[in-house]
Coordinates of C-alpha atoms in Angstrom, one line a residue:
Chain A
M281 CA 10.7 19.1 -20.5
V282 CA 12.5 21.0 -17.7
D283 CA 14.7 23.8 -18.0
I284 CA 16.6 24.8 -15.1
Q285 CA 18.8 28.1 -15.2
V286 CA 21.3 29.1 -12.5
S287 CA 22.7 32.7 -12.2
G288 CA 24.7 33.9 -9.1
H289 CA 23.6 37.7 -7.9
D290 CA 26.1 38.7 -5.0
Q291 CA 25.7 36.1 -2.5
I292 CA 22.7 34.8 -3.7
T293 CA 22.0 31.9 -6.4
L294 CA 18.7 32.2 -8.4
I295 CA 17.8 29.0 -9.7
Q296 CA 14.9 29.4 -12.3
V297 CA 12.9 26.4 -13.6
H298 CA 10.6 26.4 -16.6
G299 CA 8.5 23.5 -17.3
R300 CA 7.3 20.4 -15.2
I301 CA 8.8 19.0 -12.1
D302 CA 7.7 15.4 -11.8
S303 CA 9.4 12.0 -11.5
M304 CA 11.0 12.2 -14.5
T305 CA 12.8 15.3 -14.1
A306 CA 12.8 16.1 -10.5
N307 CA 16.3 14.9 -10.4
Q308 CA 17.8 17.5 -12.4
L309 CA 16.3 20.0 -9.9
G310 CA 17.9 18.0 -7.0
E311 CA 21.1 17.9 -8.8
A312 CA 21.1 21.6 -9.6
L313 CA 20.4 22.6 -5.9
T314 CA 22.6 19.9 -4.7
R315 CA 25.6 21.5 -6.7
E316 CA 24.9 24.6 -5.5
I317 CA 24.6 24.4 -1.8
D318 CA 27.5 21.9 -1.6
G319 CA 29.3 24.3 -3.5
G320 CA 28.7 27.0 -0.7
N321 CA 26.1 29.0 -2.4
I322 CA 23.5 28.6 0.6
H323 CA 21.5 31.6 0.1
V324 CA 19.1 30.4 -2.8
V325 CA 15.9 31.7 -4.5
L326 CA 13.8 29.0 -6.3
D327 CA 11.8 31.0 -9.0
L328 CA 9.0 28.7 -9.8
S329 CA 6.7 31.1 -11.8
S330 CA 7.2 29.1 -14.9
V331 CA 6.4 25.6 -13.5
D332 CA 2.6 24.6 -13.7
Y333 CA 3.3 21.0 -12.2
M334 CA 5.1 19.6 -9.5
S335 CA 4.4 16.3 -7.9
S336 CA 5.6 14.9 -4.9
A337 CA 9.3 13.9 -6.2
G338 CA 9.8 17.5 -6.6
L339 CA 8.6 18.3 -3.2
R340 CA 11.6 15.5 -1.9
E341 CA 14.2 17.2 -3.6
I342 CA 13.3 21.0 -2.5
V343 CA 13.0 19.4 1.0
T344 CA 16.2 17.7 0.9
A345 CA 17.8 21.1 -0.4
L346 CA 16.2 23.2 2.2
K347 CA 17.8 20.5 4.9
K348 CA 20.9 20.6 3.4
A349 CA 21.0 24.7 3.0
K350 CA 19.7 25.0 7.0
R351 CA 22.4 22.9 8.0
A352 CA 24.9 25.2 6.5
A353 CA 23.1 28.5 8.1
G354 CA 21.6 28.9 4.4
D355 CA 17.9 28.8 3.3
V356 CA 16.2 28.2 0.3
R357 CA 13.1 30.7 -0.7
L358 CA 10.5 30.5 -3.0
A359 CA 9.4 32.8 -5.3
Q360 CA 6.2 33.1 -7.5
P361 CA 4.6 29.6 -7.2
S362 CA 1.3 29.2 -9.4
D363 CA -1.6 28.4 -8.0
R364 CA -1.3 24.6 -8.7
V365 CA 1.9 24.3 -7.3
R366 CA 0.9 26.4 -4.4
E367 CA -1.9 24.1 -4.0
V368 CA 0.4 21.2 -3.6
L369 CA 2.9 23.1 -1.3
E370 CA -0.2 24.0 1.1
M371 CA -1.4 20.3 1.0
A372 CA 2.1 19.1 2.1
G373 CA 2.3 21.6 4.8
L374 CA 5.3 23.4 3.1
D375 CA 3.9 26.8 3.1
T376 CA 4.9 27.0 6.5
I377 CA 8.4 25.5 6.3
F378 CA 9.6 27.5 3.2
R379 CA 9.5 31.1 2.9
I380 CA 7.4 32.0 -0.1
F381 CA 7.4 35.2 -1.7
S382 CA 5.0 36.8 -4.6
S383 CA 8.1 38.3 -6.7
Q384 CA 11.4 37.1 -7.5
S385 CA 13.0 40.6 -6.6
D386 CA 11.1 40.3 -3.0
A387 CA 12.7 36.8 -2.5
M388 CA 16.2 38.1 -3.5
G389 CA 15.7 41.1 -1.3
S390 CA 15.0 39.1 1.8
F391 CA 18.3 37.7 2.2
Chain B
M12 CA -18.4 7.3 -25.3
A13 CA -20.3 6.4 -22.0
N14 CA -19.1 3.0 -20.5
Q15 CA -16.6 3.0 -23.4
Q16 CA -13.2 1.6 -21.9
H17 CA -9.8 2.8 -22.9
S18 CA -6.4 1.0 -21.9
L19 CA -2.8 1.6 -22.2
R20 CA 0.0 -0.7 -21.3
I21 CA 3.4 1.1 -20.5
P22 CA 6.6 -0.8 -19.3
G23 CA 7.7 -0.4 -15.7
E24 CA 10.1 2.5 -16.4
L25 CA 10.2 6.0 -14.9
E26 CA 10.4 7.1 -18.2
Q27 CA 7.4 5.7 -19.5
I28 CA 5.1 7.6 -17.1
R29 CA 4.6 10.6 -19.1
I30 CA 2.6 8.5 -21.6
A31 CA 0.5 7.1 -19.3
C32 CA -0.1 10.9 -17.9
D33 CA -0.8 12.0 -21.5
F34 CA -3.2 9.5 -22.3
V35 CA -5.1 9.9 -19.0
S36 CA -5.2 13.7 -19.8
E37 CA -6.9 13.0 -23.2
V38 CA -9.6 10.6 -22.0
A39 CA -10.4 13.2 -19.0
R40 CA -10.6 15.8 -21.5
E41 CA -12.5 13.8 -23.9
I42 CA -15.5 13.2 -21.4
G43 CA -15.4 16.7 -20.2
L44 CA -13.3 17.0 -17.0
G45 CA -11.9 20.8 -16.7
E46 CA -8.4 21.7 -16.6
D47 CA -8.1 21.2 -12.6
G48 CA -9.7 18.0 -12.9
I49 CA -7.6 16.8 -15.7
F50 CA -4.4 18.0 -13.7
H51 CA -5.6 16.0 -10.6
C52 CA -5.8 13.2 -12.6
Q53 CA -2.5 13.2 -14.2
L54 CA -0.6 13.9 -10.7
S55 CA -2.3 11.0 -9.4
V56 CA -1.4 8.8 -12.2
E57 CA 2.0 10.0 -11.8
E58 CA 2.2 9.6 -8.2
I59 CA 0.9 5.8 -8.2
C60 CA 2.9 4.8 -11.4
T61 CA 6.0 6.0 -9.5
N62 CA 5.3 4.0 -6.6
I63 CA 4.6 1.1 -8.6
I64 CA 8.1 1.5 -10.4
E65 CA 10.1 2.5 -7.4
H66 CA 8.6 -0.1 -4.4
G67 CA 6.8 -2.5 -6.5
Y68 CA 9.5 -3.2 -9.3
G69 CA 12.4 -2.1 -7.6
Y70 CA 13.5 0.3 -10.7
N71 CA 13.8 -3.0 -12.6
G72 CA 10.6 -3.3 -14.3
A73 CA 11.7 -2.8 -17.9
D74 CA 9.9 -6.4 -18.6
K75 CA 7.1 -5.8 -16.4
S76 CA 4.2 -3.5 -17.1
I77 CA 1.4 -1.0 -16.0
E78 CA -1.8 -1.3 -17.2
I79 CA -4.3 1.9 -17.3
V80 CA -7.9 1.5 -18.1
C81 CA -10.1 4.4 -18.3
E82 CA -14.0 4.5 -18.2
K83 CA -16.6 6.8 -17.8
Q84 CA -19.4 5.5 -15.3
G85 CA -22.2 7.4 -14.8
N86 CA -20.5 11.1 -13.3
H87 CA -17.3 9.7 -13.0
L88 CA -14.2 8.8 -14.7
L89 CA -12.9 5.5 -13.3
I90 CA -9.2 5.2 -13.7
S91 CA -7.6 1.5 -12.9
I92 CA -3.9 0.9 -12.6
L93 CA -2.8 -2.6 -12.6
D94 CA 0.4 -3.8 -11.7
D95 CA 2.2 -7.3 -11.1
A96 CA 4.2 -6.4 -7.9
P97 CA 3.6 -8.7 -4.9
P98 CA 0.4 -7.8 -3.6
F99 CA 0.4 -4.3 -1.7
N100 CA -2.5 -2.1 -0.5
P101 CA -1.0 1.5 -0.7
L102 CA -4.2 2.6 1.0
H103 CA -3.3 1.1 4.2
L104 CA -0.3 3.4 4.6
E105 CA -0.4 5.8 7.3
D106 CA -0.8 9.3 5.7
P107 CA 1.9 11.5 6.4
D108 CA 1.3 14.9 8.7
P109 CA 1.3 17.9 6.7
G110 CA 2.3 19.6 10.2
M111 CA 5.5 17.7 10.5
S112 CA 8.7 20.2 11.1
L113 CA 11.3 20.1 8.6
W114 CA 13.4 17.9 10.3
E115 CA 11.0 15.2 10.9
R116 CA 10.4 15.2 7.0
E117 CA 11.5 11.8 5.4
G118 CA 9.9 12.4 2.1
G119 CA 7.8 9.4 1.5
G120 CA 4.1 8.9 1.5
W121 CA 2.9 12.0 0.0
G122 CA 2.1 10.7 -3.6
V123 CA -0.7 8.2 -2.0
F124 CA -1.8 11.2 0.2
F125 CA -2.4 13.4 -2.9
V126 CA -4.1 11.0 -4.8
K127 CA -6.5 10.6 -1.8
Q128 CA -6.9 14.5 -1.6
Y129 CA -7.2 14.8 -5.3
M130 CA -9.6 12.0 -6.1
S131 CA -13.1 11.7 -5.6
S132 CA -12.5 7.9 -4.0
V133 CA -9.7 5.6 -4.2
R134 CA -10.1 1.9 -3.7
Y135 CA -7.8 -1.2 -3.9
E136 CA -8.7 -4.3 -5.5
L137 CA -6.6 -7.8 -5.9
V138 CA -7.4 -9.1 -9.6
T139 CA -6.4 -12.0 -10.3
G140 CA -3.0 -11.9 -8.6
R141 CA -2.8 -8.2 -9.8
N142 CA -2.5 -5.1 -7.6
C143 CA -5.3 -3.0 -8.9
L144 CA -5.8 0.6 -7.7
I145 CA -9.1 2.1 -8.9
L146 CA -9.3 6.1 -8.7
A147 CA -12.8 7.8 -9.4
K148 CA -13.0 11.4 -10.1
S149 CA -16.1 13.1 -10.4
I150 CA -16.6 14.9 -13.7
H151 CA -18.7 17.8 -12.5

């Protein structure tokens, strides 16, 4: 129910997610983020344009990943969250914690 | 379908939650909730079921169940979620603070917080020894 594609672009890792991030799939996203950051790819863009549903399980994974990246002097930046995902991010106050960009290229270019 | 009850029982396992979400979405759509309302119900049911499986059943709920009962009452969809975990009222938990810094965030508590935001009202009852959380969502 979720498809996660990871690609490297110079010093930046792009993670594109398609589908739902819920309590059944969030661990897949968490594993992908952990694998990249622990592997030294600490500049991450998470493209959420094809995610129409994210529950607190997904938020937990991206917060964990952001902490991990920041500890390594990196960052996880979000690109194009849908209105529904943005609403959930805002309710949890994460719109002020994450840097959020309206396009993938803006997010990639921000590093 | 006024006052008609629809119910579903799932085993207490994470893999089963999608079935509960689909069930509630279908009932919500049938009684006239819009796409936003359907999403709110779906997310709320996922959050509550996840908490039951994680905290109530300790990820050991294959032989235990969660029952979901939907009913239209006046201008509301009522979603009752019942479980057999030890009595616990999640509404007594303190709400997490959205103003917390990144480093203060330990990850927990957001599920019930979202349910409170998305539903018109939420209440807890102990029904013949079972935990019962009753979520009400305004239809219009």
